[in-house]
């Protein structure tokens, strides 16, 4: 163990990745340095509870920490994020090394609290209260070509399967001037791409009487230096015609949208409390395609929701075909404590869930491959992220994403992360593209 060092383990969505980035910058500002788990004085686990067995993941992370640090009581472990919010003080029983449990609104206070704990080795603390409004954090100088900027926290939708409203609390929109200021700071420090984050971004502003989400996008798109704008996650029921239209108006708004469908069956959608029908979803896709014909859509799907019949599942496959999603995340439904669907009858046996998942994924693979093959010969602008995992002899290969969010490998010499290069797509692999630098 080295004094003044920390290590962070991150599970879950981009919101957690963003929270961990902020924690890293905040601890570095306090003079702490990042290190391997074996050497760290402070280990933070940023947790996710959205699907199956999250508690087990936390236990196994704690086991790894114990082994790596020989169970030293001088090592302070902090658990934050959604599982921390959900299980609270119970987590102290998981390991004597755990000394801080911080929920999703407690993250802002973590750097200061951790310092207190390191000075008082017998102390244990919790930060579990939900705040009444969006919790601003001290602005830190964070660099990098790609920036995450949170615009809201929490969710009011209570989809029947979902634990997020319980772990992230009610929707709290961030003040517009704070959002614009953070975007401006990141751009001034070299960001070229901004991804706006929230559990239900199109509902931004509704809870505290601010303007519309599309209006916010227009203001951010006008900031000098911004080249690419994305957002996650939208909810189809809150996506207005104007939200769709801006894809045709704002050149920096990338033609890529992750639009969770969950199911193609109206019966299942109603039971999930998604509050849109398959027809409404298809109409929205059409409006988006009218605004931006080349828009690449991706989605989230849950198979084996309680009561899902073969016909319901086929309706999901039908929507996949009609929408031609370029990619998707698909999951077997799992019960989450507190979420309504945990109490629903007619649970689908795991083997049948798995069978549907594989059938869905096989169809998705075909559609993805077709879309990637269709890109061959096209131009692409690639924002480089790092070296490709596979390197051929001779020239180095770097990878990045194009404007549609596809991974493109490009052979280049002397590249750097954050560089934007113009390419011509030369080949398609199963899940990525290969480009050649042009110009
Ligand atoms: N706020 C986002 C993300 C929610 S969690 C949204 O509304 O889309 C990310 C995905 O996990 C969901 O879209 C859903 O497909 C999946 N998911 C959530 N709860 C689940 C559960 N109980 N079982 C299986 N998948 C689930
Ligand atoms: Fe969960 Fe639904 Fe909210 Fe998404 S919109 S976070 S799926 S409750
Ligand atoms: Fe997981 Fe919480 Fe994100 S449950 S998906 S970390 S909002």
Tab-separated table of C-alpha atoms and ligand atoms in Angstrom:
chain	number	residue	atom	x	y	z
A	1	UNK	CA	0.000	0.000	0.000
A	2	UNK	CA	1.275	3.473	-0.861
A	3	UNK	CA	-0.128	6.500	0.950
A	4	UNK	CA	-1.894	8.990	-1.287
A	5	UNK	CA	-2.907	6.471	-3.958
A	6	UNK	CA	-6.261	5.246	-5.256
A	7	UNK	CA	-7.822	2.790	-7.654
A	8	UNK	CA	-11.361	2.856	-9.119
A	9	UNK	CA	-13.381	-0.111	-10.431
A	10	UNK	CA	-16.362	0.955	-12.569
A	11	UNK	CA	-19.430	-1.079	-13.533
A	12	UNK	CA	-22.525	0.065	-15.420
A	13	UNK	CA	-23.544	2.812	-17.785
A	14	UNK	CA	-21.862	5.955	-19.109
A	15	UNK	CA	-23.229	7.901	-16.150
A	16	UNK	CA	-21.023	5.749	-13.918
A	17	UNK	CA	-18.057	6.125	-16.261
A	18	UNK	CA	-18.589	9.871	-16.077
A	19	UNK	CA	-18.881	9.790	-12.256
A	20	UNK	CA	-15.650	7.800	-12.037
A	21	UNK	CA	-13.888	10.278	-14.325
A	22	UNK	CA	-14.973	13.099	-12.059
A	23	UNK	CA	-13.881	11.226	-8.909
A	24	UNK	CA	-10.495	10.563	-10.507
A	25	UNK	CA	-10.007	14.248	-11.338
A	26	UNK	CA	-11.201	15.327	-7.877
A	27	UNK	CA	-8.835	12.945	-6.063
A	28	UNK	CA	-5.939	13.922	-8.317
A	29	UNK	CA	-6.626	17.545	-7.492
A	30	UNK	CA	-6.309	16.657	-3.807
A	31	UNK	CA	-2.847	15.247	-4.520
A	32	UNK	CA	-3.797	11.574	-4.820
A	33	UNK	CA	-2.422	9.495	-7.662
A	34	UNK	CA	-3.985	6.628	-9.543
A	35	UNK	CA	-2.363	3.230	-9.171
A	36	UNK	CA	-2.890	-0.539	-9.431
A	37	UNK	CA	-5.278	-2.114	-6.931
A	38	UNK	CA	-2.418	-3.963	-5.173
A	39	UNK	CA	-0.766	-0.700	-4.204
A	40	UNK	CA	-3.735	1.530	-3.533
A	41	UNK	CA	-4.533	3.070	-0.164
A	42	UNK	CA	-8.053	3.792	-1.325
A	43	UNK	CA	-10.171	1.559	-3.588
A	44	UNK	CA	-13.519	2.759	-4.937
A	45	UNK	CA	-16.121	0.427	-6.477
A	46	UNK	CA	-18.654	2.329	-8.586
A	47	UNK	CA	-21.565	-0.065	-8.911
A	48	UNK	CA	-24.548	-0.847	-11.175
A	49	UNK	CA	-27.730	-2.677	-10.171
A	50	UNK	CA	-29.603	-2.766	-13.450
A	51	UNK	CA	-29.444	-6.492	-14.162
A	52	UNK	CA	-28.864	-9.877	-12.530
A	53	UNK	CA	-26.712	-10.451	-9.517
A	54	UNK	CA	-25.194	-7.014	-8.996
A	55	UNK	CA	-24.598	-7.803	-5.332
A	56	UNK	CA	-22.502	-10.789	-6.365
A	57	UNK	CA	-20.395	-8.576	-8.611
A	58	UNK	CA	-19.745	-6.297	-5.660
A	59	UNK	CA	-18.847	-9.278	-3.464
A	60	UNK	CA	-16.446	-10.616	-6.049
A	61	UNK	CA	-14.836	-7.180	-6.485
A	62	UNK	CA	-14.430	-7.018	-2.701
A	63	UNK	CA	-12.837	-10.492	-2.805
A	64	UNK	CA	-10.362	-9.323	-5.442
A	65	UNK	CA	-9.520	-6.259	-3.370
A	66	UNK	CA	-9.022	-8.369	-0.262
A	67	UNK	CA	-6.630	-10.682	-2.093
A	68	UNK	CA	-4.754	-7.850	-3.783
A	69	UNK	CA	-4.327	-5.917	-0.533
A	70	UNK	CA	-3.909	-8.945	1.785
A	71	UNK	CA	-7.021	-7.744	3.624
A	72	UNK	CA	-5.095	-4.819	5.120
A	73	UNK	CA	-7.279	-2.697	7.407
A	74	UNK	CA	-5.214	0.323	6.352
A	75	UNK	CA	-6.802	0.070	2.917
A	76	UNK	CA	-10.044	2.028	2.726
A	77	UNK	CA	-12.750	0.713	0.378
A	78	UNK	CA	-15.602	2.958	-0.736
A	79	UNK	CA	-18.679	1.629	-2.543
A	80	UNK	CA	-20.691	4.151	-4.532
A	81	UNK	CA	-23.346	4.246	-7.251
A	82	UNK	CA	-26.557	2.306	-7.716
A	83	UNK	CA	-25.907	-0.804	-5.577
A	84	UNK	CA	-24.684	1.466	-2.776
A	85	UNK	CA	-27.917	3.459	-3.006
A	86	UNK	CA	-29.945	0.261	-3.023
A	87	UNK	CA	-28.226	-1.688	-0.222
A	88	UNK	CA	-26.861	1.154	1.929
A	89	UNK	CA	-25.307	0.244	5.271
A	90	UNK	CA	-25.708	-3.479	4.599
A	91	UNK	CA	-22.563	-3.213	2.477
A	92	UNK	CA	-20.424	-2.678	5.594
A	93	UNK	CA	-21.182	-6.317	6.441
A	94	UNK	CA	-19.641	-7.477	3.151
A	95	UNK	CA	-16.071	-6.659	4.199
A	96	UNK	CA	-14.356	-4.935	7.127
A	97	UNK	CA	-12.382	-2.909	4.565
A	98	UNK	CA	-15.547	-1.045	3.487
A	99	UNK	CA	-15.635	2.380	5.156
A	100	UNK	CA	-17.788	4.526	2.909
A	101	UNK	CA	-21.108	3.813	1.186
A	102	UNK	CA	-22.179	6.646	-1.102
A	103	UNK	CA	-25.392	6.734	-3.143
A	104	UNK	CA	-25.827	8.460	-6.473
A	105	UNK	CA	-26.353	11.949	-5.041
A	106	UNK	CA	-23.507	11.412	-2.563
A	107	UNK	CA	-20.740	11.350	-5.154
A	108	UNK	CA	-20.151	15.107	-5.070
A	109	UNK	CA	-19.236	14.889	-1.371
A	110	UNK	CA	-17.030	11.811	-1.714
A	111	UNK	CA	-13.591	13.403	-2.235
A	112	UNK	CA	-13.890	15.458	0.962
A	113	UNK	CA	-15.432	12.581	2.952
A	114	UNK	CA	-12.703	10.187	1.840
A	115	UNK	CA	-10.031	12.551	3.151
A	116	UNK	CA	-11.794	12.608	6.505
A	117	UNK	CA	-11.931	8.823	6.585
A	118	UNK	CA	-8.255	8.406	5.750
A	119	UNK	CA	-7.406	10.609	8.714
A	120	UNK	CA	-9.659	8.713	11.113
A	121	UNK	CA	-9.026	4.985	10.550
A	122	UNK	CA	-11.831	3.744	12.807
A	123	UNK	CA	-14.533	5.804	11.154
A	124	UNK	CA	-17.224	4.573	8.711
A	125	UNK	CA	-19.663	6.860	6.910
A	126	UNK	CA	-22.656	6.805	4.571
A	127	UNK	CA	-23.785	9.409	2.022
A	128	UNK	CA	-27.187	8.086	1.032
A	129	UNK	CA	-29.608	11.018	0.988
A	130	UNK	CA	-31.298	12.044	-2.225
A	131	UNK	CA	-31.001	15.754	-2.870
A	132	UNK	CA	-34.081	17.809	-3.859
A	133	UNK	CA	-32.372	19.263	-6.946
A	134	UNK	CA	-29.516	18.361	-9.296
A	135	UNK	CA	-26.310	18.239	-7.246
A	136	UNK	CA	-23.642	20.462	-8.792
A	137	UNK	CA	-20.078	19.328	-8.312
A	138	UNK	CA	-16.972	21.473	-8.203
A	139	UNK	CA	-15.886	22.032	-11.802
A	140	UNK	CA	-12.534	20.390	-12.464
A	141	UNK	CA	-10.091	20.806	-15.296
A	142	UNK	CA	-10.740	17.622	-17.251
A	143	UNK	CA	-9.139	17.205	-20.683
A	144	UNK	CA	-9.673	14.766	-23.563
A	145	UNK	CA	-11.244	14.938	-27.004
A	146	UNK	CA	-14.488	13.285	-25.881
A	147	UNK	CA	-16.466	14.735	-23.008
A	148	UNK	CA	-19.449	13.427	-21.087
A	149	UNK	CA	-21.662	16.184	-19.693
A	150	UNK	CA	-24.579	15.272	-17.402
A	151	UNK	CA	-27.767	17.246	-18.051
A	152	UNK	CA	-30.031	15.479	-15.568
A	153	UNK	CA	-30.096	12.806	-12.946
A	154	UNK	CA	-32.784	10.280	-12.029
A	155	UNK	CA	-35.936	9.051	-13.725
A	156	UNK	CA	-39.682	9.373	-13.151
A	157	UNK	CA	-40.807	6.689	-15.578
A	158	UNK	CA	-40.876	3.582	-13.400
A	159	UNK	CA	-40.819	1.110	-16.278
A	160	UNK	CA	-42.080	-2.077	-14.634
A	161	UNK	CA	-38.749	-3.948	-14.896
A	162	UNK	CA	-36.390	-1.153	-13.936
A	163	UNK	CA	-34.552	-0.343	-10.729
A	164	UNK	CA	-33.074	2.974	-11.912
A	165	UNK	CA	-35.809	5.265	-10.464
A	166	UNK	CA	-35.053	3.704	-7.071
A	167	UNK	CA	-31.282	3.986	-7.349
A	168	UNK	CA	-30.995	7.345	-9.098
A	169	UNK	CA	-34.070	8.940	-7.549
A	170	UNK	CA	-36.610	11.278	-9.158
A	171	UNK	CA	-35.731	13.243	-12.262
A	172	UNK	CA	-33.707	16.372	-11.547
A	173	UNK	CA	-32.719	18.515	-14.490
A	174	UNK	CA	-29.508	20.458	-14.331
A	175	UNK	CA	-29.649	24.214	-14.838
A	176	UNK	CA	-29.057	25.218	-18.438
A	177	UNK	CA	-26.352	27.770	-17.632
A	178	UNK	CA	-24.374	25.127	-15.706
A	179	UNK	CA	-24.603	22.727	-18.648
A	180	UNK	CA	-23.480	25.373	-21.138
A	181	UNK	CA	-20.659	26.449	-18.878
A	182	UNK	CA	-19.341	22.909	-18.460
A	183	UNK	CA	-19.580	22.264	-22.215
A	184	UNK	CA	-17.691	25.519	-22.845
A	185	UNK	CA	-14.955	24.576	-20.359
A	186	UNK	CA	-14.486	21.150	-21.899
A	187	UNK	CA	-14.305	22.639	-25.396
A	188	UNK	CA	-11.762	25.190	-24.214
A	189	UNK	CA	-9.651	22.281	-22.918
A	190	UNK	CA	-9.631	20.500	-26.250
A	191	UNK	CA	-12.875	18.506	-26.410
A	192	UNK	CA	-14.200	18.051	-29.952
A	193	UNK	CA	-17.085	15.766	-29.093
A	194	UNK	CA	-19.684	16.030	-26.315
A	195	UNK	CA	-22.087	13.328	-25.158
A	196	UNK	CA	-24.957	14.593	-23.028
A	197	UNK	CA	-25.982	12.169	-20.318
A	198	UNK	CA	-29.175	11.433	-18.452
A	199	UNK	CA	-31.594	8.577	-17.787
A	200	UNK	CA	-34.316	10.239	-19.862
A	201	UNK	CA	-32.722	13.145	-21.679
A	202	UNK	CA	-35.715	14.303	-23.742
A	203	UNK	CA	-37.576	15.056	-20.545
A	204	UNK	CA	-34.845	17.533	-19.597
A	205	UNK	CA	-36.281	20.726	-18.158
A	206	UNK	CA	-39.779	19.389	-17.544
A	207	UNK	CA	-39.312	19.030	-13.789
A	208	UNK	CA	-38.011	22.534	-13.176
A	209	UNK	CA	-39.657	24.635	-15.845
A	210	UNK	CA	-36.691	25.133	-18.133
A	211	UNK	CA	-36.865	25.204	-21.934
A	212	UNK	CA	-37.132	22.214	-24.248
A	213	UNK	CA	-34.490	19.589	-24.892
A	214	UNK	CA	-34.314	20.573	-28.578
A	215	UNK	CA	-33.735	24.187	-27.492
A	216	UNK	CA	-30.877	23.040	-25.267
A	217	UNK	CA	-29.364	21.074	-28.156
A	218	UNK	CA	-29.475	24.173	-30.366
A	219	UNK	CA	-27.613	26.215	-27.764
A	220	UNK	CA	-24.956	23.570	-27.218
A	221	UNK	CA	-24.561	22.999	-30.964
A	222	UNK	CA	-23.755	26.706	-31.359
A	223	UNK	CA	-20.781	26.565	-28.975
A	224	UNK	CA	-17.526	27.334	-30.778
A	225	UNK	CA	-15.196	24.377	-31.256
A	226	UNK	CA	-17.822	21.643	-31.017
A	227	UNK	CA	-17.580	19.124	-33.851
A	228	UNK	CA	-19.767	16.264	-32.628
A	229	UNK	CA	-22.758	16.131	-30.333
A	230	UNK	CA	-24.500	12.973	-29.059
A	231	UNK	CA	-26.875	12.148	-26.245
A	232	UNK	CA	-27.976	9.114	-24.258
A	233	UNK	CA	-30.566	7.980	-23.294
A	234	UNK	CA	-33.733	9.210	-24.960
A	235	UNK	CA	-37.147	7.736	-24.219
A	236	UNK	CA	-39.385	7.269	-27.287
A	237	UNK	CA	-42.468	8.610	-25.470
A	238	UNK	CA	-40.696	11.896	-24.664
A	239	UNK	CA	-39.093	12.379	-28.036
A	240	UNK	CA	-40.924	15.238	-29.742
A	241	UNK	CA	-41.180	15.920	-33.475
A	242	UNK	CA	-38.860	18.854	-32.844
A	243	UNK	CA	-36.314	16.550	-31.163
A	244	UNK	CA	-36.398	14.463	-34.339
A	245	UNK	CA	-36.253	17.478	-36.678
A	246	UNK	CA	-33.057	18.890	-35.161
A	247	UNK	CA	-31.193	15.914	-36.606
A	248	UNK	CA	-31.737	17.566	-39.971
A	249	UNK	CA	-30.876	21.049	-38.738
A	250	UNK	CA	-27.761	20.792	-36.625
A	251	UNK	CA	-24.712	19.594	-38.551
A	252	UNK	CA	-22.819	18.765	-35.336
A	253	UNK	CA	-25.590	16.469	-34.094
A	254	UNK	CA	-24.318	13.051	-35.188
A	255	UNK	CA	-26.620	10.876	-37.326
A	256	UNK	CA	-26.630	8.170	-34.681
A	257	UNK	CA	-29.303	7.616	-32.058
A	258	UNK	CA	-29.643	4.975	-29.372
A	259	UNK	CA	-33.416	4.678	-28.977
A	260	UNK	CA	-34.417	1.910	-26.554
A	261	UNK	CA	-37.357	-0.107	-27.883
A	262	UNK	CA	-37.398	-2.938	-25.278
A	263	UNK	CA	-40.095	-4.963	-27.083
A	264	UNK	CA	-41.973	-4.953	-30.370
A	265	UNK	CA	-45.170	-6.325	-28.824
A	266	UNK	CA	-47.841	-3.825	-27.778
A	267	UNK	CA	-49.014	-6.166	-25.039
A	268	UNK	CA	-45.507	-6.405	-23.569
A	269	UNK	CA	-44.834	-2.676	-24.009
A	270	UNK	CA	-48.012	-1.931	-22.055
A	271	UNK	CA	-47.065	-4.381	-19.300
A	272	UNK	CA	-43.615	-2.774	-19.191
A	273	UNK	CA	-45.324	0.615	-18.812
A	274	UNK	CA	-43.290	2.074	-21.639
A	275	UNK	CA	-46.201	4.277	-22.726
A	276	UNK	CA	-45.754	3.976	-26.498
A	277	UNK	CA	-46.991	1.428	-29.003
A	278	UNK	CA	-44.979	-0.280	-31.720
A	279	UNK	CA	-46.823	1.939	-34.245
A	280	UNK	CA	-45.780	5.099	-32.386
A	281	UNK	CA	-42.198	3.873	-32.250
A	282	UNK	CA	-42.218	3.179	-36.002
A	283	UNK	CA	-43.722	6.619	-36.684
A	284	UNK	CA	-40.947	8.192	-34.646
A	285	UNK	CA	-38.346	6.247	-36.633
A	286	UNK	CA	-39.942	7.535	-39.815
A	287	UNK	CA	-39.844	11.140	-38.589
A	288	UNK	CA	-36.175	10.680	-37.698
A	289	UNK	CA	-35.416	9.191	-41.117
A	290	UNK	CA	-37.245	12.041	-42.833
A	291	UNK	CA	-35.113	14.516	-40.919
A	292	UNK	CA	-31.888	12.621	-41.458
A	293	UNK	CA	-32.214	9.777	-44.003
A	294	UNK	CA	-28.827	8.272	-43.145
A	295	UNK	CA	-29.467	8.175	-39.380
A	296	UNK	CA	-28.111	4.991	-37.757
A	297	UNK	CA	-30.345	3.710	-34.983
A	298	UNK	CA	-29.414	1.359	-32.193
A	299	UNK	CA	-31.552	0.035	-29.375
A	300	UNK	CA	-32.009	-1.910	-26.131
A	301	UNK	CA	-34.182	-5.034	-26.069
A	302	UNK	CA	-35.429	-7.160	-23.196
A	303	UNK	CA	-36.480	-10.713	-24.098
A	304	UNK	CA	-38.481	-13.021	-21.873
A	305	UNK	CA	-40.397	-10.348	-19.989
A	306	UNK	CA	-43.089	-12.004	-17.797
A	307	UNK	CA	-45.929	-13.210	-20.009
A	308	UNK	CA	-44.019	-12.790	-23.296
A	309	UNK	CA	-45.411	-15.315	-25.800
A	310	UNK	CA	-43.739	-16.597	-28.950
A	311	UNK	CA	-45.979	-14.217	-30.937
A	312	UNK	CA	-44.834	-11.285	-28.761
A	313	UNK	CA	-41.234	-12.244	-29.351
A	314	UNK	CA	-41.811	-12.499	-33.106
A	315	UNK	CA	-43.215	-8.964	-32.978
A	316	UNK	CA	-39.864	-7.850	-31.516
A	317	UNK	CA	-38.008	-9.545	-34.386
A	318	UNK	CA	-40.388	-7.819	-36.796
A	319	UNK	CA	-39.537	-4.397	-35.354
A	320	UNK	CA	-35.841	-5.214	-35.508
A	321	UNK	CA	-36.249	-5.941	-39.205
A	322	UNK	CA	-38.390	-2.871	-39.886
A	323	UNK	CA	-36.111	-0.461	-38.008
A	324	UNK	CA	-32.849	-2.056	-39.225
A	325	UNK	CA	-31.010	-1.223	-36.026
A	326	UNK	CA	-27.296	-1.044	-36.729
A	327	UNK	CA	-26.624	-2.563	-33.330
A	328	UNK	CA	-28.380	-3.345	-30.098
A	329	UNK	CA	-27.912	-4.363	-26.508
A	330	UNK	CA	-30.196	-7.269	-25.721
A	331	UNK	CA	-30.836	-8.793	-22.342
A	332	UNK	CA	-32.872	-11.538	-20.709
A	333	UNK	CA	-35.399	-10.021	-18.330
A	334	UNK	CA	-34.341	-10.348	-14.694
A	335	UNK	CA	-36.312	-9.509	-11.552
A	336	UNK	CA	-35.133	-6.410	-9.732
A	337	UNK	CA	-36.181	-5.871	-6.121
A	338	UNK	CA	-38.793	-3.152	-5.781
A	339	UNK	CA	-39.592	-3.028	-9.504
A	340	UNK	CA	-43.229	-3.981	-10.223
A	341	UNK	CA	-42.510	-6.727	-12.728
A	342	UNK	CA	-40.799	-8.749	-9.987
A	343	UNK	CA	-44.337	-9.464	-8.760
A	344	UNK	CA	-45.776	-10.309	-12.200
A	345	UNK	CA	-46.920	-13.900	-12.860
A	346	UNK	CA	-45.970	-16.002	-15.908
A	347	UNK	CA	-42.210	-15.700	-15.600
A	348	UNK	CA	-40.419	-17.104	-18.638
A	349	UNK	CA	-38.063	-20.046	-17.941
A	350	UNK	CA	-34.377	-19.113	-18.329
A	351	UNK	CA	-33.789	-21.651	-21.122
A	352	UNK	CA	-36.568	-20.104	-23.211
A	353	UNK	CA	-35.289	-16.590	-22.475
A	354	UNK	CA	-31.838	-17.678	-23.607
A	355	UNK	CA	-33.226	-19.232	-26.772
A	356	UNK	CA	-35.023	-15.996	-27.675
A	357	UNK	CA	-31.953	-13.951	-26.855
A	358	UNK	CA	-29.829	-16.008	-29.239
A	359	UNK	CA	-32.443	-15.802	-31.996
A	360	UNK	CA	-32.667	-12.053	-31.572
A	361	UNK	CA	-28.910	-11.663	-31.576
A	362	UNK	CA	-28.492	-13.845	-34.677
A	363	UNK	CA	-30.892	-11.611	-36.606
A	364	UNK	CA	-29.173	-8.494	-35.289
A	365	UNK	CA	-25.775	-9.831	-36.407
A	366	UNK	CA	-27.082	-10.241	-39.952
A	367	UNK	CA	-28.483	-6.709	-40.027
A	368	UNK	CA	-25.295	-5.259	-38.528
A	369	UNK	CA	-23.135	-7.060	-41.066
A	370	UNK	CA	-25.312	-5.818	-43.915
A	371	UNK	CA	-25.125	-2.233	-42.692
A	372	UNK	CA	-21.342	-2.414	-42.250
A	373	UNK	CA	-20.944	-3.940	-45.715
A	374	UNK	CA	-23.033	-1.091	-47.123
A	375	UNK	CA	-20.529	1.408	-45.740
A	376	UNK	CA	-17.673	0.083	-47.896
A	377	UNK	CA	-16.640	2.726	-50.421
A	378	UNK	CA	-18.111	5.587	-48.370
A	379	UNK	CA	-16.213	8.461	-46.852
A	380	UNK	CA	-15.932	8.688	-43.063
A	381	UNK	CA	-14.518	11.086	-40.510
A	382	UNK	CA	-12.901	9.122	-37.713
A	383	UNK	CA	-12.142	10.513	-34.277
A	384	UNK	CA	-9.224	8.367	-33.105
A	385	UNK	CA	-9.444	6.852	-29.626
A	386	UNK	CA	-6.358	4.610	-29.390
A	387	UNK	CA	-4.406	1.813	-31.018
A	388	UNK	CA	-6.394	-1.085	-32.485
A	389	UNK	CA	-6.142	-4.271	-30.431
A	390	UNK	CA	-5.125	-6.215	-33.551
A	391	UNK	CA	-1.911	-4.952	-35.148
A	392	UNK	CA	-0.608	-6.141	-38.490
A	393	UNK	CA	3.070	-6.062	-39.452
A	394	UNK	CA	4.441	-2.894	-40.956
A	395	UNK	CA	2.086	-0.029	-40.265
A	396	UNK	CA	0.371	0.809	-36.996
A	397	UNK	CA	-3.416	0.575	-36.858
A	398	UNK	CA	-5.500	3.004	-34.828
A	399	UNK	CA	-9.175	2.837	-34.049
A	400	UNK	CA	-11.836	5.431	-33.543
A	401	UNK	CA	-15.452	6.125	-34.305
A	402	UNK	CA	-17.042	7.647	-37.356
A	403	UNK	CA	-20.042	9.997	-37.304
A	404	UNK	CA	-22.422	6.999	-37.176
A	405	UNK	CA	-20.719	5.606	-34.090
A	406	UNK	CA	-19.127	2.678	-35.984
A	407	UNK	CA	-15.662	1.544	-34.954
A	408	UNK	CA	-13.191	2.136	-37.777
A	409	UNK	CA	-9.628	0.793	-37.841
A	410	UNK	CA	-7.209	2.918	-39.832
A	411	UNK	CA	-3.576	2.182	-40.616
A	412	UNK	CA	-1.699	5.399	-39.772
A	413	UNK	CA	1.712	6.542	-38.683
A	414	UNK	CA	2.165	8.904	-35.769
A	415	UNK	CA	-1.448	9.222	-34.828
A	416	UNK	CA	-2.750	10.557	-31.533
A	417	UNK	CA	-5.957	10.085	-29.564
A	418	UNK	CA	-8.336	12.921	-30.357
A	419	UNK	CA	-7.121	13.309	-33.937
A	420	UNK	CA	-9.875	13.498	-36.571
A	421	UNK	CA	-8.995	11.833	-39.846
A	422	UNK	CA	-10.783	11.662	-43.160
A	423	UNK	CA	-10.984	8.107	-44.522
A	424	UNK	CA	-12.472	5.992	-47.210
A	425	UNK	CA	-14.010	2.765	-45.912
A	426	UNK	CA	-12.262	-0.155	-47.585
A	427	UNK	CA	-13.571	-3.236	-45.811
A	428	UNK	CA	-16.133	-4.392	-43.294
A	429	UNK	CA	-15.434	-6.839	-40.491
A	430	UNK	CA	-18.092	-8.458	-38.308
A	431	UNK	CA	-18.425	-5.557	-35.902
A	432	UNK	CA	-16.185	-2.867	-37.303
A	433	UNK	CA	-14.845	-1.212	-40.425
A	434	UNK	CA	-11.411	-0.708	-41.931
A	435	UNK	CA	-10.601	2.649	-43.489
A	436	UNK	CA	-7.782	4.227	-45.482
A	437	UNK	CA	-6.700	7.766	-44.709
A	438	UNK	CA	-7.463	10.235	-47.475
A	439	UNK	CA	-6.169	13.695	-48.176
B	1	LIG	N1	-32.312	5.106	-18.879
B	1	LIG	C1	-31.999	4.202	-19.869
B	1	LIG	C2	-31.224	3.004	-19.377
B	1	LIG	C3	-31.893	2.058	-18.518
B	1	LIG	S1	-30.985	0.646	-18.090
B	1	LIG	C4	-33.236	3.863	-20.642
B	1	LIG	O1	-34.320	4.198	-20.291
B	1	LIG	O2	-33.105	3.233	-21.664
B	1	LIG	C5	-30.377	0.051	-19.632
B	1	LIG	C6	-31.108	-1.097	-20.204
B	1	LIG	O3	-31.067	-2.208	-19.343
B	1	LIG	C7	-32.573	-0.852	-20.434
B	1	LIG	O4	-32.817	-0.138	-21.604
B	1	LIG	C8	-33.115	-2.250	-20.500
B	1	LIG	O5	-33.081	-2.765	-21.811
B	1	LIG	C9	-32.159	-3.045	-19.616
B	1	LIG	N2	-32.805	-3.422	-18.372
B	1	LIG	C10	-33.234	-2.614	-17.384
B	1	LIG	N3	-33.805	-3.335	-16.394
B	1	LIG	C11	-33.735	-4.635	-16.767
B	1	LIG	C12	-34.172	-5.851	-16.170
B	1	LIG	N4	-34.803	-5.880	-15.005
B	1	LIG	N5	-33.921	-7.003	-16.844
B	1	LIG	C13	-33.293	-6.991	-18.033
B	1	LIG	N6	-32.875	-5.872	-18.643
B	1	LIG	C14	-33.095	-4.700	-18.022
B	2	LIG	FE1	-35.487	2.654	-16.305
B	2	LIG	FE2	-37.523	3.226	-17.857
B	2	LIG	FE3	-36.309	5.166	-16.500
B	2	LIG	FE4	-35.065	3.992	-18.512
B	2	LIG	S1	-36.954	5.200	-18.666
B	2	LIG	S2	-34.204	4.453	-16.509
B	2	LIG	S3	-35.786	1.911	-18.414
B	2	LIG	S4	-37.481	3.492	-15.619
B	3	LIG	FE1	-26.623	0.733	-13.713
B	3	LIG	FE2	-27.370	2.749	-12.258
B	3	LIG	FE3	-26.504	3.141	-14.715
B	3	LIG	S1	-28.323	0.778	-12.277
B	3	LIG	S2	-27.178	1.307	-15.752
B	3	LIG	S3	-25.315	2.385	-13.042
B	3	LIG	S4	-28.187	4.188	-13.738
